[in-house]
Amino acid sequence: MQEMIKSKLAELLSTGAVTKVIGWKRGENFYDVSPAAFESVESLADFVYDDFCGANLSKFLVKEPGKESKVAVVLKPCDTFSLNQLIKENRVNRENIFVLGVPCEGKLSEEKMRVMGIVGLTGCKVEGDKVTVETLYGTETLDKNDVLLTKCATCHSKKHVIFDELIGETGEDSDVDRFVGVAELEAMSEDERYEFWRNELSRCIRCNACRNACPACTCEKCVFDNDASGVAAKSNANSFEENMFHIIRAYHVAGRCTDCGECSRVCPQHIPLHLLNRKFIKDINTFYGDFQAGADAESEHPLVHFTENDPEPSIVKEGK
Amino acid sequence: MQIEKKPLIVAFCCNWCSYAGADLAGTNRLNYPANVKIIRVPCSCRVNPLFILKAFQRGADGVIICGCHPGDCHYTTGNYYARRRITLLFSMLSYLGIEKNRVRLEWVSAAEGAKFAATMQSFAEEIAELGECKRLEDLRCKK
Ligand code: SF4
Ligand code: SF4
């Protein structure tokens, strides 16, 4: 698979069809695969596509003012939703992008392995629902479901919604219920929910990684970079900013969040941010009809659209 | 002497309907609680969710948003947008465990002075019952 992708990318670069490729490259450790740009055929030697390519590359395509060269990007199915959404918002110029769709069977989480006591990873092979990992200390076989990235465990679609060329085949929408976590919280009492979120959100260190990684968060001037906003940095006095930051972060992407799961994946404090985003997605689905951001480039954004018979906010009070 | 700390209520009222409704309540000499502080906005859809959170940060114990009845917006459709935004925000606040009665949205027209006074009265009573807002407070602003 990796070699097929590589040779396609090499062809694109050598014919001059694109001047840059956005893909992944191995970092210091085997599992440490990060986004990278490749500008020559030789540099493609470092290109990697394996089970640790969780990062969504769509955000790297956001327009750089004044730069209009053609770029190729390698996207997994879920990443294509993000790109579609960016095109819809005019943040990416479709003509300047070549999308190479690649299949994905769910990516793995090194962090989950580490929690299970598996360290010093040097190799990894997935066969069906088993994962064989090689470490400095020997070989082990694990259940794939135990070490899937959280976002991949509830993947909503394996279908590429936008691409110029596919390597392998595209998949189908999945019918996994991604709202189980949200429903569990909704079923709790107000106090229990408050306790749950206090416990989660108070760990936030305001590194802003969730915002930076999010392909929907692409404002040039972010409210959280504005010192006058009163929420530009973490307060050590109390909990207000944590609430404020997290409500506003999730709110600003409501209706645009494609549920790509990057925010939760990058959070160094393991805060389940997807539970906030999915609450908005679930509410939009129940109040205003099913909506999947990024599924197409035409449909109305639910927050800049309305119908005359929308429910009143008192629907929240009536308890759901 | 101990000064009784009344719960503080912030009311965002749209210029065209609800603010005029408040005016009417005044000219009709209808009482509404003095701890309701009105902030006039051009339209209910001018109310950014951040405004509501900011009000809580600065010590509000309850926030109410008032606008023209759906269909009567001075700008034709502003309140329809507001309705969606505010519904989602209220739902999120409740999801985070913030008491759901601390926020409310009411449609009050320019002719409804009595409704304005009654709404504020009932909201103030509700907030008085809930007491101080502890779950969204910012200690730095209380100094
Ligand atoms: S909020 Fe999270 S899940 Fe939604 S688009 Fe942004 S990174 Fe992806
Ligand atoms: S990534 Fe996690 S720790 Fe960092 S700001 Fe976001 S929620 Fe907080």
CSV table of C-alpha atoms and ligand atoms in Angstrom, one decimal:
chain,number,residue,atom,x,y,z
A,1,MET,CA,0.0,0.0,0.0
A,2,GLN,CA,2.6,2.5,1.1
A,3,GLU,CA,4.7,1.8,-2.0
A,4,MET,CA,1.7,2.2,-4.3
A,5,ILE,CA,1.0,5.6,-2.8
A,6,LYS,CA,4.6,6.6,-2.9
A,7,SER,CA,4.9,5.8,-6.6
A,8,LYS,CA,1.8,7.8,-7.4
A,9,LEU,CA,3.1,10.7,-5.5
A,10,ALA,CA,6.5,10.4,-7.2
A,11,GLU,CA,4.8,10.5,-10.5
A,12,LEU,CA,2.8,13.6,-9.6
A,13,LEU,CA,6.0,15.4,-8.4
A,14,SER,CA,8.2,14.4,-11.3
A,15,THR,CA,5.7,15.4,-14.0
A,16,GLY,CA,5.3,18.7,-12.3
A,17,ALA,CA,1.5,18.2,-11.8
A,18,VAL,CA,2.1,19.3,-8.2
A,19,THR,CA,4.9,21.1,-6.5
A,20,LYS,CA,4.4,19.8,-3.0
A,21,VAL,CA,3.0,16.7,-1.3
A,22,ILE,CA,1.5,16.6,2.1
A,23,GLY,CA,1.8,13.3,3.8
A,24,TRP,CA,3.3,11.6,6.8
A,25,LYS,CA,6.9,10.9,7.9
A,26,ARG,CA,8.3,8.9,10.7
A,27,GLY,CA,9.7,10.8,13.7
A,28,GLU,CA,12.1,9.6,16.3
A,29,ASN,CA,10.2,6.5,17.2
A,30,PHE,CA,8.5,3.9,15.2
A,31,TYR,CA,5.0,4.9,16.3
A,32,ASP,CA,5.7,8.6,16.0
A,33,VAL,CA,4.3,9.3,12.6
A,34,SER,CA,3.7,13.0,11.9
A,35,PRO,CA,2.5,15.2,9.1
A,36,ALA,CA,5.2,16.3,6.7
A,37,ALA,CA,5.7,18.1,3.4
A,38,PHE,CA,7.7,16.6,0.5
A,39,GLU,CA,8.9,18.8,-2.3
A,40,SER,CA,11.1,16.4,-4.3
A,41,VAL,CA,10.9,12.8,-5.5
A,42,GLU,CA,14.0,12.0,-3.4
A,43,SER,CA,12.5,13.3,-0.2
A,44,LEU,CA,9.6,10.9,-0.7
A,45,ALA,CA,11.9,8.1,0.5
A,46,ASP,CA,10.8,9.2,4.0
A,47,PHE,CA,7.0,9.0,3.2
A,48,VAL,CA,5.1,6.7,5.5
A,49,TYR,CA,1.6,5.3,5.4
A,50,ASP,CA,1.0,2.8,8.2
A,51,ASP,CA,-1.2,2.1,11.1
A,52,PHE,CA,-0.1,5.2,13.0
A,53,CYS,CA,-1.1,7.7,10.4
A,54,GLY,CA,-3.9,9.1,12.6
A,55,ALA,CA,-3.3,12.8,11.8
A,56,ASN,CA,-5.7,14.5,9.6
A,57,LEU,CA,-3.9,16.5,6.9
A,58,SER,CA,-6.7,18.6,5.6
A,59,LYS,CA,-5.9,21.6,7.8
A,60,PHE,CA,-2.5,22.0,6.2
A,61,LEU,CA,-4.3,23.0,3.0
A,62,VAL,CA,-5.8,26.1,4.4
A,63,LYS,CA,-5.0,29.0,2.0
A,64,GLU,CA,-1.7,30.7,2.5
A,65,PRO,CA,-2.2,34.2,1.2
A,66,GLY,CA,-0.2,34.7,-1.9
A,67,LYS,CA,0.7,31.1,-2.4
A,68,GLU,CA,-1.2,29.4,-5.0
A,69,SER,CA,0.9,26.4,-6.2
A,70,LYS,CA,-0.7,23.0,-6.6
A,71,VAL,CA,-0.4,20.6,-3.7
A,72,ALA,CA,-1.1,16.9,-3.4
A,73,VAL,CA,-2.5,15.6,-0.2
A,74,VAL,CA,-3.1,12.1,1.0
A,75,LEU,CA,-6.4,11.7,2.8
A,76,LYS,CA,-8.1,8.9,4.7
A,77,PRO,CA,-11.9,8.7,4.3
A,78,CYS,CA,-12.7,10.7,7.5
A,79,ASP,CA,-10.2,13.4,6.5
A,80,THR,CA,-12.0,14.0,3.2
A,81,PHE,CA,-15.0,15.3,5.1
A,82,SER,CA,-12.8,17.9,6.7
A,83,LEU,CA,-11.5,19.0,3.3
A,84,ASN,CA,-15.0,19.1,1.8
A,85,GLN,CA,-16.1,21.4,4.7
A,86,LEU,CA,-13.0,23.6,4.1
A,87,ILE,CA,-13.9,23.9,0.4
A,88,LYS,CA,-17.4,24.8,1.3
A,89,GLU,CA,-16.2,27.6,3.6
A,90,ASN,CA,-13.8,28.9,0.9
A,91,ARG,CA,-10.8,28.2,3.0
A,92,VAL,CA,-9.3,25.9,0.4
A,93,ASN,CA,-9.1,26.4,-3.3
A,94,ARG,CA,-10.3,23.1,-4.9
A,95,GLU,CA,-8.3,23.8,-8.1
A,96,ASN,CA,-5.1,23.9,-6.3
A,97,ILE,CA,-5.5,20.6,-4.5
A,98,PHE,CA,-4.9,17.0,-5.8
A,99,VAL,CA,-6.5,14.6,-3.4
A,100,LEU,CA,-5.1,11.1,-3.2
A,101,GLY,CA,-7.6,9.0,-1.3
A,102,VAL,CA,-6.2,6.1,0.7
A,103,PRO,CA,-8.2,3.4,2.5
A,104,CYS,CA,-8.2,3.1,6.2
A,105,GLU,CA,-9.1,0.3,8.5
A,106,GLY,CA,-8.7,2.3,11.7
A,107,LYS,CA,-5.5,3.6,13.1
A,108,LEU,CA,-3.7,2.5,16.2
A,109,SER,CA,-3.0,4.4,19.4
A,110,GLU,CA,0.5,4.0,20.9
A,111,GLU,CA,-0.8,5.6,24.1
A,112,LYS,CA,-3.3,2.9,24.6
A,113,MET,CA,-0.6,0.3,24.2
A,114,ARG,CA,1.6,2.1,26.6
A,115,VAL,CA,-1.2,2.0,29.2
A,116,MET,CA,-1.3,-1.8,28.6
A,117,GLY,CA,2.4,-1.9,29.4
A,118,ILE,CA,3.7,-2.3,25.9
A,119,VAL,CA,6.6,0.0,25.4
A,120,GLY,CA,9.6,0.2,23.1
A,121,LEU,CA,7.6,-0.4,19.9
A,122,THR,CA,9.7,-1.3,16.9
A,123,GLY,CA,7.2,-2.9,14.6
A,124,CYS,CA,3.6,-3.6,14.1
A,125,LYS,CA,1.5,-5.8,11.9
A,126,VAL,CA,-2.3,-5.9,11.7
A,127,GLU,CA,-4.1,-9.0,10.6
A,128,GLY,CA,-7.9,-8.9,10.8
A,129,ASP,CA,-8.8,-8.0,14.3
A,130,LYS,CA,-5.4,-8.9,15.8
A,131,VAL,CA,-2.3,-6.8,16.0
A,132,THR,CA,1.1,-8.2,16.4
A,133,VAL,CA,3.5,-5.7,17.9
A,134,GLU,CA,7.3,-6.1,18.1
A,135,THR,CA,9.0,-4.3,20.9
A,136,LEU,CA,12.5,-4.2,22.3
A,137,TYR,CA,11.3,-6.7,24.8
A,138,GLY,CA,9.7,-9.3,22.5
A,139,THR,CA,6.6,-9.8,20.4
A,140,GLU,CA,3.0,-9.6,21.6
A,141,THR,CA,-0.4,-10.1,20.0
A,142,LEU,CA,-3.2,-7.8,20.9
A,143,ASP,CA,-6.9,-7.3,20.1
A,144,LYS,CA,-7.1,-4.5,17.6
A,145,ASN,CA,-10.2,-3.1,19.2
A,146,ASP,CA,-8.3,-2.5,22.4
A,147,VAL,CA,-5.6,-0.3,20.8
A,148,LEU,CA,-7.7,1.5,18.1
A,149,LEU,CA,-7.6,5.3,18.4
A,150,THR,CA,-10.7,6.4,20.2
A,151,LYS,CA,-11.9,8.3,17.1
A,152,CYS,CA,-11.5,5.2,15.0
A,153,ALA,CA,-13.5,3.1,17.3
A,154,THR,CA,-16.6,5.2,16.4
A,155,CYS,CA,-15.7,6.0,12.8
A,156,HIS,CA,-18.8,7.3,11.0
A,157,SER,CA,-17.7,6.7,7.4
A,158,LYS,CA,-15.1,4.9,5.4
A,159,LYS,CA,-16.3,6.6,2.2
A,160,HIS,CA,-14.1,9.2,0.5
A,161,VAL,CA,-16.4,12.1,-0.2
A,162,ILE,CA,-13.9,13.9,-2.3
A,163,PHE,CA,-10.9,12.7,-4.2
A,164,ASP,CA,-9.1,12.9,-7.5
A,165,GLU,CA,-7.7,9.5,-7.5
A,166,LEU,CA,-8.0,6.5,-5.1
A,167,ILE,CA,-5.4,4.0,-4.1
A,168,GLY,CA,-7.4,0.8,-3.2
A,169,GLU,CA,-11.1,1.2,-2.8
A,170,THR,CA,-13.4,3.5,-0.9
A,171,GLY,CA,-15.7,2.1,1.7
A,172,GLU,CA,-19.2,2.7,3.1
A,173,ASP,CA,-20.8,4.9,5.7
A,174,SER,CA,-20.9,3.0,9.0
A,175,ASP,CA,-23.9,2.7,11.3
A,176,VAL,CA,-22.0,2.6,14.6
A,177,ASP,CA,-23.8,4.6,17.2
A,178,ARG,CA,-21.4,7.4,18.0
A,179,PHE,CA,-23.7,9.1,20.5
A,180,VAL,CA,-23.6,6.5,23.2
A,181,GLY,CA,-21.2,8.6,25.3
A,182,VAL,CA,-23.3,11.7,25.0
A,183,ALA,CA,-26.5,9.8,25.9
A,184,GLU,CA,-24.9,8.4,29.0
A,185,LEU,CA,-24.0,11.9,30.2
A,186,GLU,CA,-27.5,13.2,29.3
A,187,ALA,CA,-28.9,10.5,31.5
A,188,MET,CA,-27.0,11.7,34.5
A,189,SER,CA,-28.2,14.3,37.0
A,190,GLU,CA,-27.1,17.9,36.7
A,191,ASP,CA,-24.8,17.5,39.6
A,192,GLU,CA,-23.2,14.3,38.3
A,193,ARG,CA,-22.6,16.0,34.9
A,194,TYR,CA,-21.1,18.9,36.6
A,195,GLU,CA,-18.8,16.7,38.6
A,196,PHE,CA,-17.8,14.7,35.5
A,197,TRP,CA,-16.9,17.8,33.5
A,198,ARG,CA,-15.1,19.5,36.4
A,199,ASN,CA,-13.0,16.4,36.7
A,200,GLU,CA,-12.2,16.4,33.0
A,201,LEU,CA,-11.9,20.1,32.2
A,202,SER,CA,-9.9,21.0,35.2
A,203,ARG,CA,-7.0,19.0,33.8
A,204,CYS,CA,-6.9,21.3,30.7
A,205,ILE,CA,-3.6,23.1,30.5
A,206,ARG,CA,-4.7,25.4,27.8
A,207,CYS,CA,-2.1,24.3,25.4
A,208,ASN,CA,-4.6,25.1,22.6
A,209,ALA,CA,-3.6,21.9,20.8
A,210,CYS,CA,-7.3,21.0,20.3
A,211,ARG,CA,-7.9,24.3,18.5
A,212,ASN,CA,-4.7,24.1,16.5
A,213,ALA,CA,-5.3,20.6,15.2
A,214,CYS,CA,-9.0,21.1,14.4
A,215,PRO,CA,-9.5,21.4,10.7
A,216,ALA,CA,-12.7,23.4,11.3
A,217,CYS,CA,-10.8,26.0,13.4
A,218,THR,CA,-9.3,28.1,10.7
A,219,CYS,CA,-10.0,31.7,11.6
A,220,GLU,CA,-7.0,33.9,11.0
A,221,LYS,CA,-7.6,35.8,14.2
A,222,CYS,CA,-8.9,33.5,16.9
A,223,VAL,CA,-10.8,34.9,19.9
A,224,PHE,CA,-8.5,32.9,22.2
A,225,ASP,CA,-5.5,34.8,20.9
A,226,ASN,CA,-7.1,38.1,21.8
A,227,ASP,CA,-5.9,39.3,25.1
A,228,ALA,CA,-8.9,41.5,25.6
A,229,SER,CA,-11.2,38.5,25.4
A,230,GLY,CA,-10.5,37.5,29.0
A,231,VAL,CA,-10.0,33.9,28.0
A,232,ALA,CA,-6.7,34.1,26.1
A,233,ALA,CA,-4.9,32.1,28.8
A,234,LYS,CA,-5.6,29.8,31.6
A,235,SER,CA,-6.7,31.2,34.9
A,236,ASN,CA,-5.3,29.6,37.9
A,237,ALA,CA,-7.9,31.1,40.1
A,238,ASN,CA,-10.9,29.1,39.2
A,239,SER,CA,-12.8,27.0,36.7
A,240,PHE,CA,-14.5,29.7,34.7
A,241,GLU,CA,-12.1,29.9,31.8
A,242,GLU,CA,-12.1,26.2,31.4
A,243,ASN,CA,-15.8,26.2,31.0
A,244,MET,CA,-15.7,29.3,28.8
A,245,PHE,CA,-12.9,28.0,26.6
A,246,HIS,CA,-14.4,24.6,26.1
A,247,ILE,CA,-17.9,25.9,25.4
A,248,ILE,CA,-16.7,28.5,22.9
A,249,ARG,CA,-14.3,26.2,21.2
A,250,ALA,CA,-16.9,23.6,20.7
A,251,TYR,CA,-19.5,26.2,19.8
A,252,HIS,CA,-17.5,27.8,17.2
A,253,VAL,CA,-17.2,24.6,15.3
A,254,ALA,CA,-20.8,23.5,15.9
A,255,GLY,CA,-22.4,22.6,12.6
A,256,ARG,CA,-19.0,22.6,10.9
A,257,CYS,CA,-17.4,19.8,13.0
A,258,THR,CA,-17.1,16.7,10.9
A,259,ASP,CA,-16.4,14.6,13.9
A,260,CYS,CA,-12.9,13.8,12.7
A,261,GLY,CA,-11.8,13.3,16.3
A,262,GLU,CA,-8.5,15.2,16.0
A,263,CYS,CA,-9.3,17.3,19.1
A,264,SER,CA,-9.5,14.4,21.4
A,265,ARG,CA,-6.6,12.6,19.8
A,266,VAL,CA,-4.2,15.5,20.3
A,267,CYS,CA,-5.2,16.5,23.8
A,268,PRO,CA,-2.2,15.7,26.0
A,269,GLN,CA,-4.5,15.6,29.0
A,270,HIS,CA,-6.9,13.0,27.5
A,271,ILE,CA,-9.9,15.2,27.8
A,272,PRO,CA,-12.8,13.6,25.9
A,273,LEU,CA,-13.5,16.7,23.8
A,274,HIS,CA,-15.4,14.7,21.2
A,275,LEU,CA,-18.2,14.4,23.8
A,276,LEU,CA,-18.7,18.2,23.6
A,277,ASN,CA,-18.6,18.3,19.8
A,278,ARG,CA,-20.9,15.3,19.5
A,279,LYS,CA,-23.4,16.9,21.9
A,280,PHE,CA,-23.8,19.7,19.4
A,281,ILE,CA,-23.9,17.3,16.5
A,282,LYS,CA,-26.6,15.3,18.3
A,283,ASP,CA,-28.6,18.4,19.2
A,284,ILE,CA,-28.5,19.6,15.6
A,285,ASN,CA,-29.6,16.2,14.4
A,286,THR,CA,-32.5,16.0,16.8
A,287,PHE,CA,-33.6,19.7,16.6
A,288,TYR,CA,-33.0,20.5,12.9
A,289,GLY,CA,-32.7,17.2,11.1
A,290,ASP,CA,-29.8,15.0,10.4
A,291,PHE,CA,-26.8,16.8,9.2
A,292,GLN,CA,-23.2,15.6,8.5
A,293,ALA,CA,-20.7,18.4,8.0
A,294,GLY,CA,-18.5,17.9,5.1
A,295,ALA,CA,-20.6,15.2,3.5
A,296,ASP,CA,-21.2,17.5,0.5
A,297,ALA,CA,-20.2,21.0,-0.4
A,298,GLU,CA,-23.7,22.4,-1.0
A,299,SER,CA,-26.0,21.7,1.9
A,300,GLU,CA,-27.1,24.6,4.3
A,301,HIS,CA,-25.0,25.0,7.4
A,302,PRO,CA,-27.5,24.5,10.2
A,303,LEU,CA,-26.4,27.5,12.2
A,304,VAL,CA,-26.8,30.0,9.3
A,305,HIS,CA,-30.1,28.6,8.3
A,306,PHE,CA,-33.5,28.3,10.0
A,307,THR,CA,-37.1,27.2,9.6
A,308,GLU,CA,-40.1,29.0,11.0
A,309,ASN,CA,-41.0,26.0,13.1
A,310,ASP,CA,-37.7,25.4,14.9
A,311,PRO,CA,-38.2,24.4,18.5
A,312,GLU,CA,-38.0,27.0,21.2
A,313,PRO,CA,-35.0,26.9,23.6
A,314,SER,CA,-37.4,25.8,26.3
A,315,ILE,CA,-37.0,22.3,24.7
A,316,VAL,CA,-33.8,22.1,26.7
A,317,LYS,CA,-35.7,22.6,30.0
A,318,GLU,CA,-38.2,19.9,29.2
A,319,GLY,CA,-35.3,17.6,29.6
A,320,LYS,CA,-34.1,15.2,27.0
B,1,MET,CA,-24.5,47.0,58.0
B,2,GLN,CA,-24.9,43.9,55.9
B,3,ILE,CA,-25.9,44.7,52.4
B,4,GLU,CA,-28.1,42.0,51.0
B,5,LYS,CA,-26.6,40.6,47.8
B,6,LYS,CA,-29.4,40.3,45.5
B,7,PRO,CA,-29.0,37.9,42.6
B,8,LEU,CA,-27.9,39.9,39.6
B,9,ILE,CA,-29.9,39.4,36.4
B,10,VAL,CA,-28.8,40.5,33.0
B,11,ALA,CA,-31.4,40.9,30.4
B,12,PHE,CA,-30.4,41.3,26.7
B,13,CYS,CA,-33.3,43.1,25.1
B,14,CYS,CA,-33.6,43.8,21.4
B,15,ASN,CA,-34.0,47.5,20.5
B,16,TRP,CA,-37.2,47.1,18.5
B,17,CYS,CA,-39.5,45.0,20.6
B,18,SER,CA,-38.4,44.0,24.0
B,19,TYR,CA,-36.6,47.2,24.9
B,20,ALA,CA,-39.7,49.1,23.9
B,21,GLY,CA,-41.7,46.6,25.9
B,22,ALA,CA,-39.6,47.5,28.9
B,23,ASP,CA,-40.3,51.1,28.2
B,24,LEU,CA,-44.0,50.4,28.1
B,25,ALA,CA,-43.8,48.6,31.4
B,26,GLY,CA,-42.2,51.8,32.7
B,27,THR,CA,-44.7,54.3,31.3
B,28,ASN,CA,-47.5,52.0,32.6
B,29,ARG,CA,-45.9,52.1,36.0
B,30,LEU,CA,-45.6,48.4,36.2
B,31,ASN,CA,-42.9,47.2,38.6
B,32,TYR,CA,-40.3,44.8,37.7
B,33,PRO,CA,-37.3,43.8,40.0
B,34,ALA,CA,-34.6,46.3,40.3
B,35,ASN,CA,-31.9,43.7,40.1
B,36,VAL,CA,-32.6,43.1,36.4
B,37,LYS,CA,-30.1,45.0,34.4
B,38,ILE,CA,-31.0,45.6,30.8
B,39,ILE,CA,-28.5,45.6,28.0
B,40,ARG,CA,-29.9,46.9,24.8
B,41,VAL,CA,-28.9,45.1,21.6
B,42,PRO,CA,-30.0,45.8,18.0
B,43,CYS,CA,-31.5,42.4,17.6
B,44,SER,CA,-31.6,39.2,19.6
B,45,CYS,CA,-29.3,37.6,17.1
B,46,ARG,CA,-26.7,40.2,18.0
B,47,VAL,CA,-26.3,38.2,21.2
B,48,ASN,CA,-23.1,36.2,20.8
B,49,PRO,CA,-22.9,33.2,23.0
B,50,LEU,CA,-19.8,34.7,24.4
B,51,PHE,CA,-21.9,37.7,25.7
B,52,ILE,CA,-23.9,35.3,27.8
B,53,LEU,CA,-20.8,33.6,29.3
B,54,LYS,CA,-19.2,37.0,29.8
B,55,ALA,CA,-22.2,38.1,31.8
B,56,PHE,CA,-21.8,35.1,34.1
B,57,GLN,CA,-18.1,35.8,34.3
B,58,ARG,CA,-18.8,39.3,35.5
B,59,GLY,CA,-21.1,38.1,38.2
B,60,ALA,CA,-24.5,37.6,36.7
B,61,ASP,CA,-26.6,34.9,38.4
B,62,GLY,CA,-29.1,34.6,35.6
B,63,VAL,CA,-29.2,35.8,32.0
B,64,ILE,CA,-32.4,36.3,30.0
B,65,ILE,CA,-32.6,37.1,26.3
B,66,CYS,CA,-35.6,38.9,24.9
B,67,GLY,CA,-36.5,39.6,21.3
B,68,CYS,CA,-39.3,40.1,18.9
B,69,HIS,CA,-41.7,37.3,18.4
B,70,PRO,CA,-40.7,34.9,15.6
B,71,GLY,CA,-41.9,36.4,12.4
B,72,ASP,CA,-41.9,40.0,13.8
B,73,CYS,CA,-38.2,40.6,13.7
B,74,HIS,CA,-37.3,44.2,12.7
B,75,TYR,CA,-34.7,42.7,10.4
B,76,THR,CA,-37.1,40.0,9.3
B,77,THR,CA,-35.1,36.9,10.3
B,78,GLY,CA,-32.7,37.7,13.0
B,79,ASN,CA,-34.6,36.1,15.8
B,80,TYR,CA,-34.8,32.8,13.9
B,81,TYR,CA,-31.1,32.6,13.8
B,82,ALA,CA,-30.9,33.6,17.4
B,83,ARG,CA,-33.3,30.8,18.3
B,84,ARG,CA,-31.1,28.2,16.9
B,85,ARG,CA,-27.9,29.5,18.4
B,86,ILE,CA,-29.4,30.0,21.8
B,87,THR,CA,-31.1,26.7,21.9
B,88,LEU,CA,-27.7,25.0,21.3
B,89,LEU,CA,-26.0,27.1,23.9
B,90,PHE,CA,-28.6,26.4,26.5
B,91,SER,CA,-28.4,22.7,25.8
B,92,MET,CA,-24.6,22.8,26.1
B,93,LEU,CA,-24.8,24.6,29.4
B,94,SER,CA,-27.1,22.1,30.8
B,95,TYR,CA,-24.9,19.3,29.5
B,96,LEU,CA,-22.0,20.7,31.4
B,97,GLY,CA,-24.1,20.6,34.5
B,98,ILE,CA,-25.0,24.3,34.8
B,99,GLU,CA,-28.5,24.7,36.2
B,100,LYS,CA,-30.8,25.0,33.2
B,101,ASN,CA,-33.0,27.7,34.8
B,102,ARG,CA,-30.2,30.2,34.9
B,103,VAL,CA,-30.8,31.1,31.3
B,104,ARG,CA,-34.0,31.8,29.5
B,105,LEU,CA,-35.2,33.2,26.2
B,106,GLU,CA,-38.6,35.0,25.9
B,107,TRP,CA,-40.3,36.8,23.0
B,108,VAL,CA,-41.7,40.1,24.2
B,109,SER,CA,-43.2,42.6,21.8
B,110,ALA,CA,-43.3,46.4,22.1
B,111,ALA,CA,-46.9,46.1,23.1
B,112,GLU,CA,-46.3,43.6,25.9
B,113,GLY,CA,-45.3,45.8,28.8
B,114,ALA,CA,-47.2,43.7,31.2
B,115,LYS,CA,-45.6,40.5,29.8
B,116,PHE,CA,-42.2,42.1,30.2
B,117,ALA,CA,-42.8,42.9,33.8
B,118,ALA,CA,-44.3,39.5,34.6
B,119,THR,CA,-41.5,37.7,32.8
B,120,MET,CA,-38.8,39.6,34.7
B,121,GLN,CA,-40.7,39.0,38.0
B,122,SER,CA,-40.9,35.3,37.4
B,123,PHE,CA,-37.3,35.0,36.2
B,124,ALA,CA,-36.0,37.0,39.2
B,125,GLU,CA,-37.9,34.6,41.5
B,126,GLU,CA,-36.4,31.6,39.8
B,127,ILE,CA,-32.9,33.0,40.1
B,128,ALA,CA,-33.5,34.0,43.7
B,129,GLU,CA,-34.4,30.4,44.4
B,130,LEU,CA,-31.2,29.1,42.7
B,131,GLY,CA,-29.1,31.7,44.5
B,132,GLU,CA,-25.7,32.8,43.5
B,133,CYS,CA,-24.2,31.3,40.4
B,134,LYS,CA,-21.3,29.2,41.6
B,135,ARG,CA,-20.8,27.0,38.6
B,136,LEU,CA,-19.8,29.7,36.1
B,137,GLU,CA,-18.2,32.2,38.4
B,138,ASP,CA,-14.9,34.0,38.0
B,139,LEU,CA,-13.4,34.9,41.3
B,140,ARG,CA,-11.1,37.6,39.8
B,141,CYS,CA,-14.2,39.6,38.8
B,142,LYS,CA,-15.7,39.4,42.3
B,143,LYS,CA,-12.9,41.3,43.9
C,1,SF4,S1,-13.9,19.8,16.7
C,1,SF4,FE1,-12.6,18.0,16.9
C,1,SF4,S2,-13.8,16.4,15.8
C,1,SF4,FE2,-14.7,18.3,15.2
C,1,SF4,S3,-13.6,18.9,13.3
C,1,SF4,FE3,-12.5,19.9,15.0
C,1,SF4,S4,-10.9,18.4,15.6
C,1,SF4,FE4,-12.4,17.3,14.3
C,2,SF4,S1,-5.7,20.0,23.8
C,2,SF4,FE1,-6.5,19.4,25.8
C,2,SF4,S2,-5.1,20.4,27.4
C,2,SF4,FE2,-4.8,21.4,25.4
C,2,SF4,S3,-6.2,23.1,25.4
C,2,SF4,FE3,-7.3,21.4,24.4
C,2,SF4,S4,-8.4,20.4,26.0
C,2,SF4,FE4,-6.9,21.7,27.0
